Coordinates of C-alpha atoms in Angstrom, one line a residue:
Chain C
Q541 CA 141.8 6.1 123.4
Q542 CA 143.6 6.0 120.1
Q543 CA 141.1 7.1 117.5
V544 CA 143.3 6.1 114.6
K545 CA 145.7 3.1 114.8
Q546 CA 148.7 3.0 112.5
S547 CA 151.1 0.2 111.6
P548 CA 153.9 -0.6 111.3
Q549 CA 155.9 1.8 113.6
S550 CA 158.9 1.5 111.4
L551 CA 159.5 0.2 107.9
I552 CA 162.7 -0.4 105.9
V553 CA 162.4 -0.8 102.1
Q554 CA 164.9 -1.2 99.4
K555 CA 165.0 1.5 96.6
G556 CA 162.5 0.7 94.0
G557 CA 160.3 -1.4 96.3
I558 CA 156.8 -0.7 97.5
S559 CA 156.2 0.8 100.9
I560 CA 152.8 0.1 102.5
I561 CA 151.5 1.7 105.7
N562 CA 148.2 0.8 107.2
C563 CA 145.7 2.6 109.4
A564 CA 142.4 1.7 111.0
Y565 CA 139.6 3.6 112.7
E566 CA 136.4 2.9 114.6
N567 CA 134.5 6.2 114.4
T568 CA 132.1 6.0 111.4
A569 CA 131.6 9.7 111.6
F570 CA 135.1 10.2 110.1
D571 CA 134.9 11.4 106.5
Y572 CA 138.3 12.8 105.6
F573 CA 141.5 10.8 105.7
P574 CA 144.8 12.6 105.0
W575 CA 148.4 11.5 105.1
Y576 CA 151.1 13.8 106.4
Q577 CA 154.8 13.5 105.6
Q578 CA 157.5 14.7 108.0
F579 CA 161.1 15.1 107.2
P580 CA 163.7 15.4 110.1
G581 CA 163.8 18.8 111.6
K582 CA 160.6 19.9 109.8
G583 CA 156.9 20.1 110.6
P584 CA 154.5 17.6 109.0
A585 CA 153.0 18.6 105.6
L586 CA 150.0 17.3 103.8
L587 CA 150.9 14.6 101.3
I588 CA 147.6 13.2 100.0
A589 CA 144.1 12.8 101.2
I590 CA 140.9 10.9 100.5
R591 CA 137.2 11.0 101.2
P592 CA 135.2 7.8 101.7
D593 CA 133.2 8.2 98.5
V594 CA 136.1 6.8 96.5
S595 CA 138.1 3.6 97.1
E596 CA 141.4 4.9 95.8
K597 CA 143.3 8.1 95.1
K598 CA 146.6 8.3 93.3
E599 CA 149.0 11.2 93.0
G600 CA 152.2 10.3 91.3
R601 CA 153.9 7.4 93.2
F602 CA 151.6 7.8 96.2
T603 CA 148.3 6.0 96.4
I604 CA 145.7 5.8 99.2
S605 CA 143.5 2.8 99.3
F606 CA 140.3 3.0 101.3
N607 CA 138.1 0.2 102.6
K608 CA 135.0 1.7 104.1
S609 CA 133.4 -1.5 105.3
A610 CA 136.6 -2.6 107.0
K611 CA 137.3 0.9 108.3
Q612 CA 140.8 0.8 107.0
F613 CA 143.0 2.9 104.7
S614 CA 146.5 2.5 103.6
L615 CA 149.3 4.5 101.9
H616 CA 151.2 2.8 99.1
I617 CA 154.5 4.3 97.9
M618 CA 155.5 2.8 94.5
D619 CA 159.1 2.8 93.4
S620 CA 160.2 4.0 96.8
Q621 CA 163.2 6.4 96.7
P622 CA 165.7 7.4 99.4
G623 CA 164.2 10.8 99.3
D624 CA 160.9 9.3 100.6
S625 CA 162.6 8.5 103.9
A626 CA 160.5 10.3 106.4
T627 CA 157.9 9.8 109.1
Y628 CA 154.4 9.3 107.8
F629 CA 151.2 10.0 109.8
C630 CA 147.7 9.0 108.9
A631 CA 144.9 11.1 110.2
A632 CA 141.1 11.4 110.2
S633 CA 138.5 14.1 110.8
K634 CA 134.8 14.3 110.9
R635 CA 132.6 16.7 109.0
G636 CA 130.5 18.9 111.2
S637 CA 132.7 18.7 114.2
T638 CA 135.2 21.4 115.2
L639 CA 136.7 22.7 112.0
G640 CA 140.1 21.3 111.4
R641 CA 140.2 18.8 114.3
L642 CA 142.4 16.0 113.1
Y643 CA 143.1 12.7 114.9
F644 CA 146.5 11.4 114.1
G645 CA 148.0 7.9 114.1
R646 CA 151.3 7.4 115.9
G647 CA 153.4 7.6 112.8
T648 CA 155.6 5.3 110.7
Q649 CA 159.2 5.9 110.2
L650 CA 160.1 4.9 106.7
T651 CA 163.7 4.3 105.6
V652 CA 164.5 3.6 102.0
W653 CA 167.9 2.1 101.4
P654 CA 169.7 2.9 98.1
Chain G
E655 CA 155.3 33.5 101.7
A656 CA 152.4 31.8 103.6
Q657 CA 153.8 30.3 106.7
V658 CA 153.6 29.4 110.4
T659 CA 156.5 30.6 112.5
Q660 CA 157.4 29.5 116.0
N661 CA 159.9 30.8 118.5
P662 CA 162.2 29.8 119.9
R663 CA 163.2 26.7 117.9
Y664 CA 165.2 25.2 120.7
L665 CA 164.8 25.8 124.4
I666 CA 166.5 24.3 127.5
T667 CA 165.0 25.4 130.8
V668 CA 164.7 24.2 134.4
T669 CA 161.7 22.9 136.3
G670 CA 159.3 25.5 137.4
K671 CA 160.5 28.4 135.3
K672 CA 157.6 29.9 133.3
L673 CA 158.1 30.0 129.5
T674 CA 156.1 31.0 126.4
V675 CA 156.5 29.6 123.0
T676 CA 155.1 31.9 120.3
C677 CA 153.3 31.0 117.2
S678 CA 152.3 33.3 114.4
Q679 CA 150.6 32.7 111.0
N680 CA 150.2 35.0 108.1
M681 CA 147.4 33.2 106.3
N682 CA 144.4 34.7 108.1
H683 CA 143.3 31.3 109.3
E684 CA 140.8 31.1 112.1
Y685 CA 141.6 27.7 113.4
M686 CA 144.9 27.1 115.2
S687 CA 146.3 24.2 117.2
W688 CA 149.2 23.1 119.4
Y689 CA 150.6 19.6 119.3
R690 CA 153.3 17.8 121.1
Q691 CA 155.2 15.0 119.3
D692 CA 156.8 12.2 121.3
P693 CA 158.5 9.0 120.0
G694 CA 156.0 6.2 119.6
L695 CA 153.1 8.5 120.5
G696 CA 152.7 10.5 117.4
L697 CA 151.1 13.9 117.4
R698 CA 148.8 14.7 120.3
Q699 CA 146.8 17.9 120.4
I700 CA 147.3 20.1 123.4
Y701 CA 144.9 23.0 122.8
Y702 CA 143.1 24.5 119.8
S703 CA 141.4 27.8 119.0
M704 CA 138.6 28.4 116.6
N705 CA 138.9 32.1 116.6
V706 CA 140.0 35.1 118.7
E707 CA 139.2 34.6 122.3
V708 CA 137.8 31.1 121.6
T709 CA 140.0 28.2 122.9
D710 CA 139.5 24.7 124.0
K711 CA 141.3 21.7 125.4
G712 CA 142.7 19.0 123.1
D713 CA 143.8 15.5 124.3
V714 CA 146.7 16.5 126.6
P715 CA 146.1 19.9 128.0
E716 CA 147.4 19.4 131.6
G717 CA 150.2 21.8 132.4
Y718 CA 149.6 24.1 129.5
K719 CA 147.8 27.4 128.8
V720 CA 147.0 29.2 125.6
S721 CA 145.6 32.6 124.6
R722 CA 144.3 34.0 121.4
K723 CA 144.1 37.8 121.6
E724 CA 144.8 38.3 117.9
K725 CA 143.9 36.1 114.9
R726 CA 147.5 35.6 113.8
N727 CA 149.1 34.7 117.2
F728 CA 148.5 31.7 119.4
P729 CA 151.2 31.4 122.2
L730 CA 151.6 28.3 124.3
I731 CA 152.4 29.0 127.9
L732 CA 154.0 26.6 130.4
E733 CA 153.6 28.2 133.8
S734 CA 155.5 25.6 135.8
P735 CA 157.3 23.3 133.3
S736 CA 158.2 19.8 134.5
P737 CA 160.5 17.2 132.9
N738 CA 157.6 15.2 131.5
Q739 CA 156.9 18.2 129.2
T740 CA 160.2 17.7 127.4
S741 CA 159.0 17.2 123.9
L742 CA 158.9 18.6 120.3
Y743 CA 156.1 21.1 120.0
F744 CA 154.3 22.1 116.8
C745 CA 151.9 24.9 116.1
A746 CA 149.5 24.5 113.2
S747 CA 146.9 26.6 111.4
T748 CA 144.1 25.3 109.3
R749 CA 142.5 26.1 106.0
G750 CA 139.5 24.0 105.4
V751 CA 140.7 20.6 106.5
E752 CA 144.4 21.1 105.7
Q753 CA 146.7 21.8 108.6
F754 CA 149.9 23.9 108.0
F755 CA 152.5 23.2 110.6
G756 CA 155.3 25.4 111.9
P757 CA 158.9 24.2 112.0
G758 CA 158.7 23.0 115.6
T759 CA 160.1 23.9 119.0
R760 CA 162.3 21.4 120.8
L761 CA 161.9 21.9 124.5
T762 CA 164.0 20.3 127.2
V763 CA 163.0 20.7 130.9
L764 CA 165.8 19.8 133.3

Protein backbone atom coordinates (compact mmCIF):
# COMPACT_ATOMS: atom_id res chain seq x y z
CA GLN A 1 0.00 0.00 0.00
CA GLN A 2 1.41 3.32 -1.08
CA GLN A 3 1.82 5.44 2.06
CA VAL A 4 2.51 8.63 0.11
CA LYS A 5 0.89 9.35 -3.25
CA GLN A 6 2.65 11.75 -5.61
CA SER A 7 1.53 13.45 -8.80
CA PRO A 8 2.15 14.11 -11.59
CA GLN A 9 4.55 11.41 -12.71
CA SER A 10 6.16 13.81 -15.16
CA LEU A 11 6.06 17.55 -15.66
CA ILE A 12 7.31 19.82 -18.41
CA VAL A 13 7.65 23.51 -17.65
CA GLN A 14 9.04 26.42 -19.58
CA LYS A 15 11.96 28.37 -18.16
CA GLY A 16 10.70 31.01 -15.78
CA GLY A 17 7.46 29.18 -15.06
CA ILE A 18 6.19 27.65 -11.84
CA SER A 19 6.54 23.92 -11.24
CA ILE A 20 4.06 22.34 -8.83
CA ILE A 21 4.25 18.78 -7.52
CA ASN A 22 1.62 17.39 -5.18
CA CYS A 23 1.63 14.70 -2.53
CA ALA A 24 -1.01 13.20 -0.29
CA TYR A 25 -0.88 10.88 2.70
CA GLU A 26 -3.33 9.05 4.95
CA ASN A 27 -1.37 8.27 8.10
CA THR A 28 -1.94 11.08 10.60
CA ALA A 29 1.08 9.88 12.59
CA PHE A 30 3.36 11.36 9.92
CA ASP A 31 5.01 14.50 11.21
CA TYR A 32 7.96 15.18 8.94
CA PHE A 33 7.66 15.81 5.21
CA PRO A 34 10.85 16.18 3.17
CA TRP A 35 11.41 16.58 -0.53
CA TYR A 36 14.39 14.94 -2.19
CA GLN A 37 15.93 15.97 -5.50
CA GLN A 38 17.72 13.49 -7.76
CA PHE A 39 19.85 14.36 -10.77
CA PRO A 40 20.61 11.71 -13.41
CA GLY A 41 23.35 9.36 -12.26
CA LYS A 42 23.22 10.58 -8.67
CA GLY A 43 21.55 9.56 -5.45
CA PRO A 44 18.65 11.61 -4.06
CA ALA A 45 19.56 14.53 -1.82
CA LEU A 46 17.46 16.45 0.68
CA LEU A 47 16.07 19.63 -0.87
CA ILE A 48 13.66 21.07 1.69
CA ALA A 49 11.47 19.74 4.52
CA ILE A 50 8.54 20.82 6.66
CA ARG A 51 6.86 19.82 9.90
CA PRO A 52 3.06 20.09 10.30
CA ASP A 53 3.18 22.95 12.80
CA VAL A 54 3.66 25.39 9.90
CA SER A 55 1.70 25.76 6.67
CA GLU A 56 4.53 26.94 4.46
CA LYS A 57 8.30 26.85 4.27
CA LYS A 58 10.35 28.73 1.73
CA GLU A 59 14.00 28.34 0.79
CA GLY A 60 15.01 30.48 -2.16
CA ARG A 61 12.87 29.52 -5.15
CA PHE A 62 11.55 26.37 -3.45
CA THR A 63 8.44 26.43 -1.27
CA ILE A 64 6.57 23.65 0.51
CA SER A 65 2.89 24.26 1.15
CA PHE A 66 1.29 22.04 3.78
CA ASN A 67 -2.43 21.44 4.37
CA LYS A 68 -2.83 19.37 7.51
CA SER A 69 -6.61 19.00 7.33
CA ALA A 70 -6.47 17.77 3.73
CA LYS A 71 -3.38 15.66 4.42
CA GLN A 72 -1.65 17.12 1.41
CA PHE A 73 1.60 18.93 0.76
CA SER A 74 3.16 20.33 -2.36
CA LEU A 75 6.43 21.63 -3.73
CA HIS A 76 6.45 24.86 -5.71
CA ILE A 77 9.47 25.84 -7.76
CA MET A 78 9.30 29.49 -8.75
CA ASP A 79 11.13 30.85 -11.80
CA SER A 80 11.99 27.29 -12.86
CA GLN A 81 15.40 26.89 -14.51
CA PRO A 82 16.85 24.20 -16.80
CA GLY A 83 19.16 23.28 -13.92
CA ASP A 84 16.09 22.29 -11.90
CA SER A 85 15.45 19.42 -14.32
CA ALA A 86 15.57 16.36 -12.06
CA THR A 87 13.39 13.77 -10.38
CA TYR A 88 11.67 14.95 -7.22
CA PHE A 89 10.46 12.67 -4.45
CA CYS A 90 8.19 13.61 -1.60
CA ALA A 91 8.40 11.57 1.57
CA ALA A 92 6.99 11.28 5.06
CA SER A 93 8.08 9.85 8.37
CA LYS A 94 6.57 9.52 11.81
CA ARG A 95 8.09 10.53 15.08
CA GLY A 96 8.60 7.73 17.53
CA SER A 97 8.82 5.00 14.94
CA THR A 98 12.02 3.49 13.63
CA LEU A 99 14.47 6.34 13.43
CA GLY A 100 14.96 7.48 9.88
CA ARG A 101 12.23 5.37 8.29
CA LEU A 102 11.01 7.35 5.30
CA TYR A 103 8.08 6.51 3.05
CA PHE A 104 8.64 7.87 -0.45
CA GLY A 105 6.27 8.87 -3.20
CA ARG A 106 6.86 7.44 -6.65
CA GLY A 107 8.65 10.51 -7.95
CA THR A 108 8.06 13.26 -10.50
CA GLN A 109 10.39 13.77 -13.42
CA LEU A 110 10.63 17.52 -14.04
CA THR A 111 11.91 18.91 -17.33
CA VAL A 112 12.43 22.64 -17.67
CA TRP A 113 12.76 23.83 -21.27
CA PRO A 114 15.02 26.80 -21.95
CA GLU B 1 34.39 14.49 3.13
CA ALA B 2 31.20 13.01 4.59
CA GLN B 3 29.88 10.44 2.18
CA VAL B 4 28.23 7.13 1.46
CA THR B 5 30.09 4.92 -0.99
CA GLN B 6 28.83 1.92 -2.92
CA ASN B 7 30.62 -0.67 -4.98
CA PRO B 8 30.37 -1.66 -7.69
CA ARG B 9 28.61 1.16 -9.50
CA TYR B 10 27.60 -1.07 -12.39
CA LEU B 11 27.19 -4.82 -12.46
CA ILE B 12 25.95 -7.27 -15.08
CA THR B 13 25.52 -10.82 -13.89
CA VAL B 14 23.61 -14.00 -14.67
CA THR B 15 20.72 -15.65 -12.90
CA GLY B 16 21.73 -17.57 -9.80
CA LYS B 17 25.25 -16.19 -9.38
CA LYS B 18 25.62 -14.83 -5.85
CA LEU B 19 26.70 -11.23 -5.55
CA THR B 20 27.35 -8.61 -2.89
CA VAL B 21 27.00 -4.87 -3.19
CA THR B 22 29.04 -3.06 -0.57
CA CYS B 23 28.03 0.13 1.22
CA SER B 24 30.15 2.19 3.56
CA GLN B 25 29.58 5.50 5.38
CA ASN B 26 32.10 7.67 7.24
CA MET B 27 29.62 9.71 9.27
CA ASN B 28 29.24 7.34 12.24
CA HIS B 29 25.51 7.03 11.58
CA GLU B 30 23.63 4.27 13.32
CA TYR B 31 20.72 3.93 10.89
CA MET B 32 21.34 2.63 7.37
CA SER B 33 19.02 1.45 4.59
CA TRP B 34 18.94 -0.15 1.19
CA TYR B 35 16.51 0.94 -1.51
CA ARG B 36 15.75 -0.10 -5.02
CA GLN B 37 14.54 2.39 -7.60
CA ASP B 38 12.43 1.28 -10.53
CA PRO B 39 10.69 3.48 -13.14
CA GLY B 40 7.23 4.48 -11.99
CA LEU B 41 7.67 2.82 -8.59
CA GLY B 42 9.96 5.29 -6.90
CA LEU B 43 12.22 4.30 -4.01
CA ARG B 44 11.26 1.18 -2.15
CA GLN B 45 13.05 0.15 1.02
CA ILE B 46 14.56 -3.34 0.98
CA TYR B 47 16.17 -3.62 4.42
CA TYR B 48 17.29 -1.29 7.16
CA SER B 49 19.58 -1.46 10.14
CA MET B 50 19.30 0.52 13.36
CA ASN B 51 22.75 -0.41 14.60
CA VAL B 52 25.38 -3.15 14.56
CA GLU B 53 23.76 -6.58 14.45
CA VAL B 54 20.26 -5.03 14.29
CA THR B 55 18.53 -5.36 10.92
CA ASP B 56 14.92 -5.62 9.76
CA LYS B 57 12.89 -6.00 6.61
CA GLY B 58 11.62 -3.06 4.64
CA ASP B 59 8.87 -3.17 2.03
CA VAL B 60 10.49 -5.46 -0.56
CA PRO B 61 12.93 -7.82 1.21
CA GLU B 62 12.31 -11.00 -0.79
CA GLY B 63 15.46 -12.30 -2.46
CA TYR B 64 17.83 -10.10 -0.46
CA LYS B 65 19.97 -10.45 2.64
CA VAL B 66 21.95 -7.91 4.63
CA SER B 67 24.42 -7.91 7.48
CA ARG B 68 25.73 -5.23 9.83
CA LYS B 69 28.88 -6.39 11.54
CA GLU B 70 30.46 -2.95 11.70
CA LYS B 71 28.81 0.41 12.10
CA ARG B 72 30.22 1.84 8.87
CA ASN B 73 29.39 -1.08 6.54
CA PHE B 74 26.04 -2.45 5.39
CA PRO B 75 26.41 -4.89 2.46
CA LEU B 76 23.48 -6.09 0.38
CA ILE B 77 23.61 -9.74 -0.63
CA LEU B 78 21.73 -11.41 -3.48
CA GLU B 79 22.29 -15.12 -3.00
CA SER B 80 20.49 -16.23 -6.16
CA PRO B 81 19.76 -13.17 -8.32
CA SER B 82 16.86 -13.26 -10.75
CA PRO B 83 16.00 -10.95 -13.68
CA ASN B 84 13.28 -9.21 -11.63
CA GLN B 85 16.07 -7.88 -9.39
CA THR B 86 17.43 -5.83 -12.26
CA SER B 87 17.25 -2.34 -10.79
CA LEU B 88 19.07 0.70 -9.49
CA TYR B 89 20.09 0.23 -5.87
CA PHE B 90 20.84 2.92 -3.31
CA CYS B 91 22.36 2.68 0.13
CA ALA B 92 21.57 5.46 2.59
CA SER B 93 22.61 6.44 6.09
CA THR B 94 20.60 8.68 8.38
CA ARG B 95 21.35 11.56 10.69
CA GLY B 96 18.23 12.50 12.59
CA VAL B 97 15.60 12.42 9.86
CA GLU B 98 17.85 13.31 6.93
CA GLN B 99 18.97 10.46 4.71
CA PHE B 100 22.28 10.61 2.84
CA PHE B 101 22.28 8.49 -0.27
CA GLY B 102 25.14 6.78 -2.02
CA PRO B 103 25.71 7.20 -5.77
CA GLY B 104 23.80 4.06 -6.69
CA THR B 105 24.57 0.63 -8.17
CA ARG B 106 22.95 -0.30 -11.47
CA LEU B 107 22.44 -4.05 -11.50
CA THR B 108 21.41 -6.11 -14.52
CA VAL B 109 20.58 -9.78 -14.07
CA LEU B 110 20.47 -11.74 -17.33
